[in-house]
Amino acid sequence: MEVTHMTARPTGEMSALLDELLAERAVLRLLARYANLVDYGDASACALLFTEDGYFELQGGERNRLNPYAPFPYPEDYLLGCGGRPTDKGFRFEGHAGVRGFMAGLARDRLRLHAVLQPVVRLGDGEAWVESQMVALGKNPKEDHRVLAFGRYFDHVVHTQDGEWRFRSRLCEL
């Protein structure tokens, strides 16, 4: 059986739909790559998934609208020591250095499995907004496997000049 290849390029509406699907797929790859890099403890590579002026913000505890009675998942001195800046709802880690500092702290003492679930992508002109759920499972030598965190991500992602999709902001609501 001979296999033939399509040589005609899609035009008009079909081309626009294909561009949209490819952009959405690239955004979903960014979410998966982030989860894998956090799990593998590669803080430097994880930080490069953000724009230079991008940030990661962690919210939880009494600041959390999902579960206002949940304790904040990390001690305040730990978050400040990783370079976090307090906000009215949590802690923000700004730029590549800030994101790298927080991610390096996560990798120090724990094996982790981090899953991003049910992402909903809304595309704009060269940018996207994503809402997804997350769960992180982990273990360290002193404990059994357990749920470390669960919550939601609210992302603003941009298509950068180098052709990559990167986080401009990632809000993690625990």
PDB file of C-alpha atoms in Angstrom:
ATOM      1  CA  MET A   1       0.000   0.000   0.000  1.00  0.00           C
ATOM      2  CA  GLU A   2       1.417   3.344  -1.005  1.00  0.00           C
ATOM      3  CA  VAL A   3       1.144   6.208   1.456  1.00  0.00           C
ATOM      4  CA  THR A   4       0.676   9.631  -0.024  1.00  0.00           C
ATOM      5  CA  HIS A   5       1.170  12.912   1.765  1.00  0.00           C
ATOM      6  CA  MET A   6      -0.977  15.988   1.593  1.00  0.00           C
ATOM      7  CA  THR A   7       0.893  18.744  -0.139  1.00  0.00           C
ATOM      8  CA  ALA A   8      -1.845  21.370  -0.051  1.00  0.00           C
ATOM      9  CA  ARG A   9      -1.803  23.695   2.925  1.00  0.00           C
ATOM     10  CA  PRO A  10      -5.023  24.442   4.758  1.00  0.00           C
ATOM     11  CA  THR A  11      -6.460  27.856   3.963  1.00  0.00           C
ATOM     12  CA  GLY A  12      -8.883  30.267   5.549  1.00  0.00           C
ATOM     13  CA  GLU A  13     -10.980  28.939   8.378  1.00  0.00           C
ATOM     14  CA  MET A  14      -9.197  25.575   8.470  1.00  0.00           C
ATOM     15  CA  SER A  15      -5.807  27.286   8.766  1.00  0.00           C
ATOM     16  CA  ALA A  16      -7.039  29.446  11.655  1.00  0.00           C
ATOM     17  CA  LEU A  17      -8.424  26.380  13.432  1.00  0.00           C
ATOM     18  CA  LEU A  18      -5.143  24.512  12.968  1.00  0.00           C
ATOM     19  CA  ASP A  19      -3.178  27.496  14.362  1.00  0.00           C
ATOM     20  CA  GLU A  20      -5.492  27.585  17.391  1.00  0.00           C
ATOM     21  CA  LEU A  21      -5.099  23.859  18.034  1.00  0.00           C
ATOM     22  CA  LEU A  22      -1.312  24.065  17.730  1.00  0.00           C
ATOM     23  CA  ALA A  23      -1.177  27.020  20.128  1.00  0.00           C
ATOM     24  CA  GLU A  24      -3.388  25.246  22.663  1.00  0.00           C
ATOM     25  CA  ARG A  25      -1.240  22.117  22.414  1.00  0.00           C
ATOM     26  CA  ALA A  26       1.917  24.163  22.997  1.00  0.00           C
ATOM     27  CA  VAL A  27       0.362  25.728  26.122  1.00  0.00           C
ATOM     28  CA  LEU A  28      -0.573  22.267  27.434  1.00  0.00           C
ATOM     29  CA  ARG A  29       3.024  21.106  26.831  1.00  0.00           C
ATOM     30  CA  LEU A  30       4.210  24.060  28.935  1.00  0.00           C
ATOM     31  CA  LEU A  31       1.991  22.923  31.838  1.00  0.00           C
ATOM     32  CA  ALA A  32       3.294  19.347  31.587  1.00  0.00           C
ATOM     33  CA  ARG A  33       6.916  20.464  31.338  1.00  0.00           C
ATOM     34  CA  TYR A  34       6.502  22.618  34.442  1.00  0.00           C
ATOM     35  CA  ALA A  35       5.115  19.679  36.447  1.00  0.00           C
ATOM     36  CA  ASN A  36       7.938  17.389  35.314  1.00  0.00           C
ATOM     37  CA  LEU A  37      10.664  19.917  36.096  1.00  0.00           C
ATOM     38  CA  VAL A  38       9.242  20.556  39.572  1.00  0.00           C
ATOM     39  CA  ASP A  39       9.124  16.790  40.164  1.00  0.00           C
ATOM     40  CA  TYR A  40      12.711  16.288  38.977  1.00  0.00           C
ATOM     41  CA  GLY A  41      13.948  19.208  41.050  1.00  0.00           C
ATOM     42  CA  ASP A  42      15.344  21.175  38.090  1.00  0.00           C
ATOM     43  CA  ALA A  43      14.743  24.653  39.497  1.00  0.00           C
ATOM     44  CA  SER A  44      16.853  26.441  36.877  1.00  0.00           C
ATOM     45  CA  ALA A  45      15.025  24.915  33.904  1.00  0.00           C
ATOM     46  CA  CYS A  46      11.688  25.506  35.642  1.00  0.00           C
ATOM     47  CA  ALA A  47      12.499  29.207  36.121  1.00  0.00           C
ATOM     48  CA  LEU A  48      13.182  29.543  32.380  1.00  0.00           C
ATOM     49  CA  LEU A  49       9.569  28.538  31.676  1.00  0.00           C
ATOM     50  CA  PHE A  50       8.673  32.031  32.939  1.00  0.00           C
ATOM     51  CA  THR A  51       9.244  35.348  31.209  1.00  0.00           C
ATOM     52  CA  GLU A  52      12.043  37.423  32.705  1.00  0.00           C
ATOM     53  CA  ASP A  53       9.453  39.633  34.398  1.00  0.00           C
ATOM     54  CA  GLY A  54       7.163  36.713  35.215  1.00  0.00           C
ATOM     55  CA  TYR A  55       6.192  35.548  38.659  1.00  0.00           C
ATOM     56  CA  PHE A  56       4.857  32.602  40.640  1.00  0.00           C
ATOM     57  CA  GLU A  57       2.444  33.394  43.461  1.00  0.00           C
ATOM     58  CA  LEU A  58       1.466  30.933  46.154  1.00  0.00           C
ATOM     59  CA  GLN A  59      -1.753  31.462  48.105  1.00  0.00           C
ATOM     60  CA  GLY A  60      -3.159  29.349  50.889  1.00  0.00           C
ATOM     61  CA  GLY A  61      -4.287  29.134  54.490  1.00  0.00           C
ATOM     62  CA  GLU A  62      -6.785  31.751  55.621  1.00  0.00           C
ATOM     63  CA  ARG A  63      -6.162  33.495  52.299  1.00  0.00           C
ATOM     64  CA  ASN A  64      -7.567  30.524  50.392  1.00  0.00           C
ATOM     65  CA  ARG A  65     -11.094  30.798  49.005  1.00  0.00           C
ATOM     66  CA  LEU A  66     -11.200  27.025  48.335  1.00  0.00           C
ATOM     67  CA  ASN A  67     -10.583  26.078  51.954  1.00  0.00           C
ATOM     68  CA  PRO A  68     -10.210  29.060  54.294  1.00  0.00           C
ATOM     69  CA  TYR A  69      -9.495  26.787  57.278  1.00  0.00           C
ATOM     70  CA  ALA A  70      -6.548  24.949  55.731  1.00  0.00           C
ATOM     71  CA  PRO A  71      -3.147  25.743  57.245  1.00  0.00           C
ATOM     72  CA  PHE A  72      -0.686  27.522  54.978  1.00  0.00           C
ATOM     73  CA  PRO A  73       1.360  24.691  53.439  1.00  0.00           C
ATOM     74  CA  TYR A  74       4.806  26.252  54.080  1.00  0.00           C
ATOM     75  CA  PRO A  75       6.125  28.223  57.061  1.00  0.00           C
ATOM     76  CA  GLU A  76       6.425  31.968  56.465  1.00  0.00           C
ATOM     77  CA  ASP A  77      10.147  32.043  57.314  1.00  0.00           C
ATOM     78  CA  TYR A  78      10.759  29.316  54.710  1.00  0.00           C
ATOM     79  CA  LEU A  79       8.916  31.308  52.011  1.00  0.00           C
ATOM     80  CA  LEU A  80      10.776  34.502  52.912  1.00  0.00           C
ATOM     81  CA  GLY A  81      14.068  32.572  52.900  1.00  0.00           C
ATOM     82  CA  CYS A  82      13.361  31.342  49.366  1.00  0.00           C
ATOM     83  CA  GLY A  83      12.971  34.929  48.187  1.00  0.00           C
ATOM     84  CA  GLY A  84       9.211  35.257  48.563  1.00  0.00           C
ATOM     85  CA  ARG A  85       7.618  38.658  48.915  1.00  0.00           C
ATOM     86  CA  PRO A  86       4.428  38.781  50.999  1.00  0.00           C
ATOM     87  CA  THR A  87       1.277  39.871  49.168  1.00  0.00           C
ATOM     88  CA  ASP A  88      -2.208  40.447  50.543  1.00  0.00           C
ATOM     89  CA  LYS A  89      -3.066  36.801  49.725  1.00  0.00           C
ATOM     90  CA  GLY A  90       0.211  34.869  49.885  1.00  0.00           C
ATOM     91  CA  PHE A  91       3.805  35.036  48.678  1.00  0.00           C
ATOM     92  CA  ARG A  92       5.161  36.069  45.285  1.00  0.00           C
ATOM     93  CA  PHE A  93       8.413  34.906  43.691  1.00  0.00           C
ATOM     94  CA  GLU A  94       9.435  37.327  40.950  1.00  0.00           C
ATOM     95  CA  GLY A  95      11.651  36.889  37.907  1.00  0.00           C
ATOM     96  CA  HIS A  96      13.840  33.931  37.097  1.00  0.00           C
ATOM     97  CA  ALA A  97      15.816  34.249  40.342  1.00  0.00           C
ATOM     98  CA  GLY A  98      12.705  34.313  42.522  1.00  0.00           C
ATOM     99  CA  VAL A  99      11.066  31.349  40.798  1.00  0.00           C
ATOM    100  CA  ARG A 100      14.344  29.393  40.890  1.00  0.00           C
ATOM    101  CA  GLY A 101      14.716  30.103  44.637  1.00  0.00           C
ATOM    102  CA  PHE A 102      11.282  28.738  45.473  1.00  0.00           C
ATOM    103  CA  MET A 103      11.582  25.692  43.204  1.00  0.00           C
ATOM    104  CA  ALA A 104      15.033  24.846  44.595  1.00  0.00           C
ATOM    105  CA  GLY A 105      13.554  24.870  48.091  1.00  0.00           C
ATOM    106  CA  LEU A 106      10.849  22.418  47.041  1.00  0.00           C
ATOM    107  CA  ALA A 107      13.392  19.959  45.680  1.00  0.00           C
ATOM    108  CA  ARG A 108      15.576  19.768  48.795  1.00  0.00           C
ATOM    109  CA  ASP A 109      13.906  17.195  50.967  1.00  0.00           C
ATOM    110  CA  ARG A 110      11.162  15.352  49.194  1.00  0.00           C
ATOM    111  CA  LEU A 111      10.335  13.003  46.371  1.00  0.00           C
ATOM    112  CA  ARG A 112       7.367  14.407  44.506  1.00  0.00           C
ATOM    113  CA  LEU A 113       4.718  13.553  41.949  1.00  0.00           C
ATOM    114  CA  HIS A 114       2.961  16.654  40.721  1.00  0.00           C
ATOM    115  CA  ALA A 115      -0.035  16.400  38.390  1.00  0.00           C
ATOM    116  CA  VAL A 116      -1.875  19.149  36.520  1.00  0.00           C
ATOM    117  CA  LEU A 117      -5.478  18.184  35.867  1.00  0.00           C
ATOM    118  CA  GLN A 118      -8.360  19.388  33.710  1.00  0.00           C
ATOM    119  CA  PRO A 119      -6.736  22.449  32.130  1.00  0.00           C
ATOM    120  CA  VAL A 120      -9.081  24.883  30.415  1.00  0.00           C
ATOM    121  CA  VAL A 121      -7.237  27.100  27.916  1.00  0.00           C
ATOM    122  CA  ARG A 122      -8.598  30.398  26.621  1.00  0.00           C
ATOM    123  CA  LEU A 123      -6.477  31.771  23.778  1.00  0.00           C
ATOM    124  CA  GLY A 124      -6.010  35.428  22.874  1.00  0.00           C
ATOM    125  CA  ASP A 125      -3.693  37.177  20.443  1.00  0.00           C
ATOM    126  CA  GLY A 126      -0.284  35.813  21.431  1.00  0.00           C
ATOM    127  CA  GLU A 127      -1.387  34.996  24.965  1.00  0.00           C
ATOM    128  CA  ALA A 128      -3.508  32.525  26.857  1.00  0.00           C
ATOM    129  CA  TRP A 129      -5.244  32.200  30.203  1.00  0.00           C
ATOM    130  CA  VAL A 130      -5.396  28.759  31.777  1.00  0.00           C
ATOM    131  CA  GLU A 131      -7.251  27.436  34.791  1.00  0.00           C
ATOM    132  CA  SER A 132      -6.347  23.947  35.994  1.00  0.00           C
ATOM    133  CA  GLN A 133      -6.350  21.799  39.087  1.00  0.00           C
ATOM    134  CA  MET A 134      -3.276  20.316  40.720  1.00  0.00           C
ATOM    135  CA  VAL A 135      -2.295  17.672  43.210  1.00  0.00           C
ATOM    136  CA  ALA A 136       1.181  16.998  44.592  1.00  0.00           C
ATOM    137  CA  LEU A 137       2.045  13.709  46.251  1.00  0.00           C
ATOM    138  CA  GLY A 138       5.303  13.240  48.082  1.00  0.00           C
ATOM    139  CA  LYS A 139       7.484  11.357  50.498  1.00  0.00           C
ATOM    140  CA  ASN A 140      10.578  12.052  52.512  1.00  0.00           C
ATOM    141  CA  PRO A 141      12.620   9.601  54.609  1.00  0.00           C
ATOM    142  CA  LYS A 142      10.633  10.473  57.749  1.00  0.00           C
ATOM    143  CA  GLU A 143       7.122   9.824  56.416  1.00  0.00           C
ATOM    144  CA  ASP A 144       4.955   7.668  54.199  1.00  0.00           C
ATOM    145  CA  HIS A 145       3.534   8.826  50.900  1.00  0.00           C
ATOM    146  CA  ARG A 146       0.966  11.565  51.352  1.00  0.00           C
ATOM    147  CA  VAL A 147      -0.823  14.405  49.613  1.00  0.00           C
ATOM    148  CA  LEU A 148       1.430  17.441  49.971  1.00  0.00           C
ATOM    149  CA  ALA A 149      -0.895  19.933  48.334  1.00  0.00           C
ATOM    150  CA  PHE A 150      -3.893  20.295  46.084  1.00  0.00           C
ATOM    151  CA  GLY A 151      -5.565  23.289  44.585  1.00  0.00           C
ATOM    152  CA  ARG A 152      -5.821  25.338  41.419  1.00  0.00           C
ATOM    153  CA  TYR A 153      -3.533  27.148  39.042  1.00  0.00           C
ATOM    154  CA  PHE A 154      -4.503  30.387  37.322  1.00  0.00           C
ATOM    155  CA  ASP A 155      -1.998  31.105  34.555  1.00  0.00           C
ATOM    156  CA  HIS A 156      -1.316  33.925  32.154  1.00  0.00           C
ATOM    157  CA  VAL A 157       0.893  32.580  29.371  1.00  0.00           C
ATOM    158  CA  VAL A 158       2.473  34.522  26.509  1.00  0.00           C
ATOM    159  CA  HIS A 159       3.984  33.556  23.169  1.00  0.00           C
ATOM    160  CA  THR A 160       7.472  35.077  23.308  1.00  0.00           C
ATOM    161  CA  GLN A 161       9.691  36.403  20.526  1.00  0.00           C
ATOM    162  CA  ASP A 162      11.769  33.206  20.579  1.00  0.00           C
ATOM    163  CA  GLY A 163       8.655  31.229  19.579  1.00  0.00           C
ATOM    164  CA  GLU A 164       8.126  29.634  23.011  1.00  0.00           C
ATOM    165  CA  TRP A 165       5.120  29.873  25.302  1.00  0.00           C
ATOM    166  CA  ARG A 166       6.078  31.022  28.811  1.00  0.00           C
ATOM    167  CA  PHE A 167       4.350  31.902  32.044  1.00  0.00           C
ATOM    168  CA  ARG A 168       3.937  35.615  32.639  1.00  0.00           C
ATOM    169  CA  SER A 169       2.186  34.715  35.880  1.00  0.00           C
ATOM    170  CA  ARG A 170       1.251  31.536  37.663  1.00  0.00           C
ATOM    171  CA  LEU A 171      -0.983  31.752  40.698  1.00  0.00           C
ATOM    172  CA  CYS A 172      -1.194  28.579  42.774  1.00  0.00           C
ATOM    173  CA  GLU A 173      -4.182  28.604  45.118  1.00  0.00           C
ATOM    174  CA  LEU A 174      -3.805  25.827  47.691  1.00  0.00           C
TER     175      LEU A 174
END
